[in-house]
């Protein structure tokens, strides 16, 4: 094989031709013939027994040329990449194929290549960093969550109020006729949840255990059951029980019940410590992300579209795999959202572009800083991966290429240079948005179900 007509083009792409000599082309033609002859029927011959020259005589001497070129293309491309020392990315495209009178095959390729990167500032980059402080009200809110999780539901002898849970029987009718889904017994309803059609829960408020009443309601015009939309209905309701949430006292006994601590003060201190650790970790993660983004935006590179498209492909595959772990797939998920794959790809594009920039940034830093990876580093990384996934070491080595291990180590070390030299600055406080005037009364949910759901 010979590589010629190498031409660098815009957007970090390179075009070149690979010439396969007549012997190579002939070998590929014969391989294609052997592969396909069993599917070819020529009158006068048993199926699959027609000689190649007979087939070529009937269909033309170039009948196998296209398939032979496809047979040779992957090897020809890899040969050229090695010969030209290209760092190809994405999938190459075959622009054309041509066969000379001497039966030499010329395959014209165009491929995206890893772009040349000019680094901007990556040491001493400034970025905002939150303090990680936890206000007292956040600690109190966390305690309130735990308090609510440990609440008891107790029966009360009083009329029902918003926030109570009532146990009710009900039967709904329209023009005196019961309808499907409009009846239940022993149903638990939290008043104020807006889980029923407008007006129903308000009608239950004030009822006591043993009380019965009729509640007049009107189904919304946009109700999902067309036969009920806009109709006036009457629900006969019997209240069996009124229950309220009883929160435990925030005292030492509470602390003993929910933790290993003997006093509320000790437990509260532990909650504060945990929240502070979480806040500090989140602040550090945000700080590092901001440093990477700022350093990435400072690079200059003619990024090929193929790198972004390949990253989008990877993101979609990851998303699909995560959905499948939950019994879904991407196609069903997009149908549910009313989106197409093209829509989803465009949503992924900004993140994909950011990831590509980060990849180029860290690779360029590793080169500029002369970061090297030893065999000991590689062995340690393989052992780390094997431990992480509880897999056999040799299995991991067979599944994960050395190049991927080396690249990952270099990228982490390059990122560490950015992180350890980064300069935190005060976060910019955003102007609070003006709140819209509060409505006098919250409108009922239009999508509420019938009581029986």
Coordinates of C-alpha atoms in Angstrom, one line a residue:
X1 CA 0.0 0.0 0.0
X2 CA 1.1 3.6 -0.7
X3 CA -0.3 6.8 0.9
X4 CA -0.4 9.9 -1.2
X5 CA -2.1 13.2 -1.8
X6 CA -2.2 14.1 1.9
X7 CA -4.0 17.4 2.5
X8 CA -4.8 19.1 5.8
X9 CA -8.3 20.7 5.7
X10 CA -10.3 23.0 8.0
X11 CA -11.9 21.9 11.3
X12 CA -8.9 19.6 12.0
X13 CA -9.6 17.1 9.2
X14 CA -7.1 15.5 6.9
X15 CA -7.7 13.9 3.4
X16 CA -5.5 11.3 1.8
X17 CA -5.4 8.5 -0.7
X18 CA -4.3 5.0 -0.2
X19 CA -3.3 3.0 -3.2
X20 CA -3.7 -0.8 -3.1
X21 CA -1.7 -2.6 -5.7
X22 CA -3.2 -5.0 -8.2
X23 CA -2.2 -8.1 -6.2
X24 CA -3.9 -6.8 -3.0
X25 CA -7.0 -5.8 -4.9
X26 CA -7.2 -9.2 -6.7
X27 CA -6.9 -11.0 -3.4
X28 CA -9.8 -8.9 -2.0
X29 CA -11.9 -9.5 -5.1
X30 CA -11.4 -13.3 -4.8
X31 CA -12.2 -13.2 -1.0
X32 CA -15.5 -11.4 -1.8
X33 CA -16.3 -13.9 -4.5
X34 CA -15.7 -16.8 -2.1
X35 CA -17.9 -15.2 0.5
X36 CA -20.8 -14.4 -1.8
X37 CA -20.8 -17.2 -4.4
X38 CA -23.2 -19.4 -2.4
X39 CA -25.9 -16.7 -2.8
X40 CA -25.4 -16.3 -6.6
X41 CA -27.5 -18.4 -9.1
X42 CA -26.4 -18.7 -12.7
X43 CA -28.4 -20.7 -15.1
X44 CA -26.6 -23.9 -16.1
X45 CA -24.8 -24.1 -12.7
X46 CA -25.8 -25.3 -9.3
X47 CA -26.3 -22.5 -6.9
X48 CA -23.0 -21.4 -5.5
X49 CA -21.0 -23.3 -8.1
X50 CA -20.7 -20.7 -10.9
X51 CA -17.0 -19.7 -11.6
X52 CA -16.0 -16.2 -10.9
X53 CA -15.2 -15.4 -14.5
X54 CA -18.7 -16.5 -15.6
X55 CA -20.3 -14.2 -13.0
X56 CA -18.1 -11.3 -14.1
X57 CA -19.0 -12.1 -17.7
X58 CA -22.7 -11.9 -17.0
X59 CA -22.7 -8.9 -14.5
X60 CA -19.5 -7.1 -15.5
X61 CA -15.9 -7.3 -14.5
X62 CA -16.5 -4.8 -11.7
X63 CA -19.3 -6.7 -10.1
X64 CA -17.1 -7.4 -7.0
X65 CA -15.2 -4.1 -7.0
X66 CA -17.3 -2.2 -4.5
X67 CA -17.4 -5.0 -1.9
X68 CA -13.7 -5.6 -2.4
X69 CA -13.0 -1.9 -1.7
X70 CA -15.1 -2.2 1.5
X71 CA -13.0 -5.2 2.4
X72 CA -9.8 -3.3 2.0
X73 CA -10.8 0.0 3.4
X74 CA -10.4 -0.6 7.2
X75 CA -6.9 -2.0 6.8
X76 CA -5.9 0.7 4.3
X77 CA -7.1 3.4 6.7
X78 CA -5.1 1.9 9.7
X79 CA -2.1 1.6 7.4
X80 CA -2.3 5.3 6.5
X81 CA -2.9 6.5 10.1
X82 CA 0.3 4.6 11.2
X83 CA 2.3 5.8 8.2
X84 CA 1.3 9.4 8.7
X85 CA 1.4 9.2 12.5
X86 CA -2.1 10.7 12.7
X87 CA -4.2 10.8 15.8
X88 CA -7.5 10.1 14.2
X89 CA -10.8 10.7 16.0
X90 CA -14.3 9.7 15.1
X91 CA -15.2 7.6 12.1
X92 CA -13.4 8.1 8.8
X93 CA -15.3 8.7 5.6
X94 CA -14.6 7.2 2.3
X95 CA -14.9 10.0 -0.3
X96 CA -14.4 7.8 -3.4
X97 CA -12.8 4.7 -4.8
X98 CA -11.2 4.3 -8.2
X99 CA -9.8 1.3 -10.1
X100 CA -7.1 2.0 -12.7
X101 CA -6.6 0.1 -15.9
X102 CA -3.8 -1.8 -14.1
X103 CA -6.4 -2.8 -11.5
X104 CA -4.8 -0.7 -8.7
X105 CA -7.4 0.5 -6.2
X106 CA -7.3 4.0 -4.9
X107 CA -9.4 4.7 -1.8
X108 CA -9.8 8.4 -0.9
X109 CA -10.4 9.0 2.9
X110 CA -11.2 12.0 5.0
X111 CA -10.9 11.9 8.7
X112 CA -11.0 14.1 11.7
X113 CA -7.7 14.3 13.7
X114 CA -6.9 15.4 17.2
X115 CA -6.6 19.2 16.9
X116 CA -3.5 21.2 17.8
X117 CA -4.2 22.9 21.1
X118 CA -2.7 26.2 22.3
X119 CA -3.0 26.4 26.1
X120 CA -4.1 29.6 27.9
X121 CA -3.7 30.0 31.6
X122 CA -4.1 26.8 33.6
X123 CA -1.9 27.5 36.6
X124 CA -3.2 30.0 39.2
X125 CA -6.6 30.2 37.6
X126 CA -9.1 32.2 39.7
X127 CA -12.6 30.9 40.3
X128 CA -15.4 31.5 42.9
X129 CA -15.6 29.2 45.8
X130 CA -18.4 29.0 48.4
X131 CA -17.4 29.1 52.1
X132 CA -19.1 25.8 52.9
X133 CA -20.6 27.4 56.1
X134 CA -23.9 26.0 57.3
X135 CA -26.3 28.5 58.8
X136 CA -28.2 27.5 62.0
X137 CA -31.5 27.4 60.2
X138 CA -30.2 24.6 57.9
X139 CA -29.3 22.5 60.9
X140 CA -32.7 23.1 62.4
X141 CA -34.3 22.2 59.1
X142 CA -32.4 18.9 59.0
X143 CA -33.5 18.1 62.6
X144 CA -37.1 18.9 61.5
X145 CA -36.8 16.4 58.7
X146 CA -35.7 13.7 61.1
X147 CA -38.4 14.7 63.5
X148 CA -41.1 14.4 60.7
X149 CA -39.7 11.0 59.6
X150 CA -40.3 9.8 63.2
X151 CA -43.7 11.3 63.6
X152 CA -46.7 9.1 64.7
X153 CA -50.2 9.3 63.2
X154 CA -52.7 9.4 66.1
X155 CA -56.5 9.4 66.1
X156 CA -58.0 12.6 67.4
X157 CA -61.6 13.4 68.6
X158 CA -62.2 16.7 66.8
X159 CA -63.3 18.1 63.4
X160 CA -60.8 17.5 60.6
X161 CA -58.3 20.3 59.7
X162 CA -56.0 21.0 56.8
X163 CA -53.0 18.8 57.3
X164 CA -55.0 16.0 58.9
X165 CA -55.4 12.5 57.4
X166 CA -59.0 11.3 57.3
X167 CA -60.3 7.8 56.7
X168 CA -63.5 8.1 54.5
X169 CA -66.0 6.2 52.5
X170 CA -67.4 8.0 49.5
X171 CA -69.8 7.5 46.5
X172 CA -69.9 9.9 43.6
X173 CA -72.9 10.4 41.3
X174 CA -73.6 12.6 38.3
X175 CA -77.4 13.2 37.8
X176 CA -78.0 10.6 40.4
X177 CA -76.0 7.9 38.6
X178 CA -72.8 6.4 40.0
X179 CA -69.8 6.5 37.7
X180 CA -66.6 4.4 37.4
X181 CA -63.8 5.3 39.8
X182 CA -66.1 7.4 42.0
X183 CA -66.4 5.1 45.0
X184 CA -64.1 3.8 47.8
X185 CA -64.2 2.6 51.4
X186 CA -61.6 3.2 54.1
X187 CA -59.7 5.6 51.9
X188 CA -56.9 7.6 53.6
X189 CA -56.9 11.2 52.4
X190 CA -54.4 13.9 53.5
X191 CA -56.3 17.2 53.5
X192 CA -54.4 19.8 51.6
X193 CA -52.7 17.3 49.3
X194 CA -54.9 18.5 46.4
X195 CA -55.0 14.9 45.2
X196 CA -58.8 15.1 44.5
X197 CA -60.8 17.3 42.2
X198 CA -61.2 21.0 43.3
X199 CA -63.7 21.5 46.2
X200 CA -63.7 17.9 47.5
X201 CA -61.1 18.2 50.2
X202 CA -62.5 21.6 51.3
X203 CA -65.8 19.9 51.8
X204 CA -64.2 17.2 54.0
X205 CA -62.5 19.8 56.3
X206 CA -64.6 20.2 59.4
X207 CA -66.1 16.7 59.4
X208 CA -65.8 14.5 62.5
X209 CA -65.7 10.8 62.9
X210 CA -69.1 9.2 62.2
X211 CA -70.4 12.3 60.3
X212 CA -71.9 12.0 56.8
X213 CA -72.5 14.7 54.3
X214 CA -73.0 15.4 50.6
X215 CA -70.3 17.4 48.8
X216 CA -71.1 19.2 45.6
X217 CA -68.2 19.6 43.1
X218 CA -67.7 20.3 39.4
X219 CA -65.2 18.4 37.3
X220 CA -62.7 20.7 35.5
X221 CA -63.4 21.4 31.8
X222 CA -60.1 19.9 30.9
X223 CA -60.6 16.7 32.9
X224 CA -59.0 13.6 31.5
X225 CA -62.2 11.5 31.5
X226 CA -64.2 13.2 28.8
X227 CA -67.5 11.8 30.0
X228 CA -67.0 13.7 33.3
X229 CA -65.4 16.9 32.1
X230 CA -67.3 20.0 33.2
X231 CA -70.0 17.9 34.9
X232 CA -71.5 18.7 38.3
X233 CA -71.3 15.8 40.7
X234 CA -72.3 14.9 44.3
X235 CA -70.2 12.8 46.6
X236 CA -71.8 11.2 49.6
X237 CA -69.0 11.1 52.2
X238 CA -68.8 9.3 55.5
X239 CA -65.9 10.1 57.8
X240 CA -64.7 7.1 59.7
X241 CA -61.7 8.6 61.5
X242 CA -59.6 11.8 61.8
X243 CA -55.9 11.4 62.4
X244 CA -53.1 13.9 62.9
X245 CA -49.4 13.8 62.7
X246 CA -47.8 13.9 66.2
X247 CA -44.1 15.0 66.2
X248 CA -41.7 13.7 68.8
X249 CA -40.2 16.2 71.2
X250 CA -36.8 17.4 70.3
X251 CA -35.0 16.3 73.5
X252 CA -32.4 13.9 74.7
X253 CA -34.8 10.9 74.4
X254 CA -35.3 11.8 70.7
X255 CA -31.5 11.9 70.2
X256 CA -31.2 8.5 71.8
X257 CA -33.9 7.1 69.6
X258 CA -32.5 8.3 66.2
X259 CA -28.8 8.2 66.9
X260 CA -25.9 6.8 69.0
X261 CA -25.8 10.0 71.0
X262 CA -27.1 10.5 74.5
X263 CA -28.0 14.2 74.3
X264 CA -29.8 16.4 71.8
X265 CA -26.8 18.8 71.9
X266 CA -24.4 16.0 70.8
X267 CA -26.7 14.8 68.1
X268 CA -27.2 18.4 66.8
X269 CA -23.5 18.9 66.7
X270 CA -23.1 15.7 64.7
X271 CA -25.7 16.9 62.2
X272 CA -23.9 20.2 61.9
X273 CA -20.6 18.4 61.3
X274 CA -22.1 16.2 58.6
X275 CA -23.8 19.1 56.8
X276 CA -20.5 21.1 57.0
X277 CA -18.6 18.2 55.5
X278 CA -21.2 17.8 52.7
X279 CA -21.2 21.6 52.1
X280 CA -17.4 21.7 52.0
X281 CA -17.2 18.8 49.5
X282 CA -19.8 20.4 47.3
X283 CA -18.0 23.8 47.4
X284 CA -14.7 22.1 46.5
X285 CA -16.3 20.2 43.6
X286 CA -18.0 23.3 42.3
X287 CA -14.7 25.2 42.6
X288 CA -12.8 22.5 40.7
X289 CA -15.5 22.5 38.0
X290 CA -15.2 26.2 37.6
X291 CA -11.4 26.0 37.3
X292 CA -11.7 23.4 34.6
X293 CA -14.3 25.4 32.7
X294 CA -12.2 28.6 32.9
X295 CA -9.0 26.9 31.8
X296 CA -10.9 25.0 29.1
X297 CA -12.4 28.3 27.7
X298 CA -8.8 29.7 27.5
X299 CA -7.5 27.1 25.0
X300 CA -7.4 27.7 21.3
X301 CA -8.2 24.7 19.1
X302 CA -10.0 24.0 15.8
X303 CA -12.3 21.3 17.2
X304 CA -13.6 18.8 14.6
X305 CA -17.3 18.1 14.6
X306 CA -16.6 14.4 14.8
X307 CA -15.2 14.7 18.3
X308 CA -18.4 16.4 19.6
X309 CA -20.6 13.9 17.8
X310 CA -18.6 11.0 19.2
X311 CA -19.0 12.4 22.7
X312 CA -22.8 12.8 22.1
X313 CA -22.9 9.2 21.1
X314 CA -21.1 8.2 24.3
X315 CA -23.5 10.2 26.4
X316 CA -26.6 8.7 24.8
X317 CA -25.2 5.2 25.2
X318 CA -24.5 5.9 28.9
X319 CA -28.0 7.4 29.4
X320 CA -29.6 4.4 27.6
X321 CA -27.7 1.9 29.8
X322 CA -28.8 3.7 33.0
X323 CA -32.4 3.6 31.8
X324 CA -32.2 -0.1 31.0
X325 CA -31.0 -0.7 34.6
X326 CA -34.3 0.7 35.7
X327 CA -36.3 -1.3 33.2
X328 CA -36.7 1.4 30.5
X329 CA -34.9 2.3 27.3
X330 CA -34.1 5.5 25.6
X331 CA -36.7 5.1 22.8
X332 CA -39.6 4.7 25.3
X333 CA -38.3 7.5 27.5
X334 CA -38.2 9.9 24.6
X335 CA -41.7 8.9 23.5
X336 CA -42.9 9.6 27.0
X337 CA -41.3 13.1 26.8
X338 CA -42.6 13.7 23.3
X339 CA -39.0 14.1 22.0
X340 CA -37.0 12.7 19.1
X341 CA -33.5 11.4 19.2
X342 CA -32.4 14.5 17.2
X343 CA -33.9 16.7 20.0
X344 CA -32.1 14.7 22.6
X345 CA -28.8 15.0 20.8
X346 CA -29.1 18.7 20.6
X347 CA -29.8 18.8 24.4
X348 CA -26.6 16.8 24.9
X349 CA -24.5 19.0 22.7
X350 CA -23.4 21.8 25.1
X351 CA -22.3 19.2 27.7
X352 CA -20.5 17.2 25.0
X353 CA -18.7 20.3 23.7
X354 CA -17.6 21.0 27.3
X355 CA -16.3 17.5 27.8
X356 CA -14.3 17.6 24.6
X357 CA -12.8 20.9 25.6
X358 CA -11.8 19.4 29.0
X359 CA -10.3 16.4 27.3
X360 CA -8.2 18.6 25.0
X361 CA -7.2 20.8 27.9
X362 CA -5.9 18.0 30.1
X363 CA -4.2 16.2 27.2
X364 CA -2.3 19.4 26.3
X365 CA -1.3 20.1 29.9
X366 CA 0.0 16.5 30.3
X367 CA 2.2 17.1 27.2
X368 CA 3.3 20.6 28.2
X369 CA 4.2 19.4 31.8
X370 CA 5.9 16.3 30.5
X371 CA 3.8 14.0 32.7
X372 CA 5.0 10.4 32.5
X373 CA 3.3 7.2 33.7
X374 CA 5.5 4.3 34.9
X375 CA 4.7 0.6 34.8
X376 CA 4.2 0.7 38.5
X377 CA 1.6 3.4 38.1
X378 CA -0.2 1.2 35.5
X379 CA -0.1 -1.9 37.6
X380 CA -1.4 0.0 40.7
X381 CA -4.2 1.5 38.6
X382 CA -5.2 -2.0 37.3
X383 CA -5.3 -3.3 40.9
X384 CA -7.4 -0.3 42.0
X385 CA -10.0 -1.0 39.2
X386 CA -10.0 -4.7 40.0
X387 CA -10.7 -3.9 43.7
X388 CA -13.3 -1.4 42.9
X389 CA -15.3 -3.8 40.8
X390 CA -14.3 -6.9 42.7
X391 CA -13.0 -8.4 39.5
X392 CA -10.1 -10.7 38.6
X393 CA -7.0 -8.7 37.9
X394 CA -6.2 -10.5 34.6
X395 CA -9.8 -10.1 33.5
X396 CA -9.6 -6.3 34.1
X397 CA -6.3 -6.2 32.1
X398 CA -7.9 -7.9 29.2
X399 CA -10.9 -5.6 29.2
X400 CA -9.2 -2.2 29.8
X401 CA -6.5 -1.2 27.3
X402 CA -3.2 0.1 28.6
X403 CA -3.6 3.3 26.6
X404 CA -6.9 4.0 28.4
X405 CA -5.2 3.5 31.8
X406 CA -2.3 5.8 30.8
X407 CA -4.6 8.5 29.5
X408 CA -6.7 8.4 32.6
X409 CA -3.7 8.8 34.9
X410 CA -2.3 11.6 32.8
X411 CA -5.6 13.4 32.8
X412 CA -6.0 13.2 36.6
X413 CA -2.4 14.5 37.2
X414 CA -3.0 17.3 34.7
X415 CA -6.3 18.2 36.5
X416 CA -4.4 18.2 39.9
X417 CA -2.1 20.9 38.6
X418 CA -5.1 23.1 37.9
X419 CA -6.7 22.3 41.2
X420 CA -3.7 22.7 43.4
X421 CA -2.7 26.0 41.9
X422 CA -6.3 27.4 41.6
X423 CA -7.0 30.6 43.4
X424 CA -10.4 30.8 45.2
X425 CA -12.3 34.0 45.0
X426 CA -15.4 35.2 46.8
X427 CA -18.6 33.9 45.1
X428 CA -20.7 36.6 43.4
X429 CA -24.0 37.0 45.1
X430 CA -26.8 36.9 42.7
X431 CA -29.5 39.6 42.8
X432 CA -32.7 38.1 44.3
X433 CA -35.5 37.9 41.9
X434 CA -38.6 39.9 42.6
X435 CA -41.3 37.7 43.8
X436 CA -44.6 37.7 42.0
X437 CA -47.6 38.9 44.2
X438 CA -49.1 36.0 46.1
X439 CA -52.6 35.0 45.0
X440 CA -55.2 35.3 47.7
X441 CA -56.0 31.6 47.4
X442 CA -54.1 28.8 45.7
X443 CA -55.9 27.5 42.6
X444 CA -56.8 23.8 42.8
X445 CA -54.8 21.4 40.6
X446 CA -56.5 21.0 37.2
X447 CA -55.0 17.5 36.8
X448 CA -56.4 16.1 40.0
X449 CA -57.9 12.7 39.8
X450 CA -61.4 11.5 40.9
X451 CA -61.4 10.4 44.5
X452 CA -61.1 6.7 43.5
X453 CA -58.2 7.4 41.1

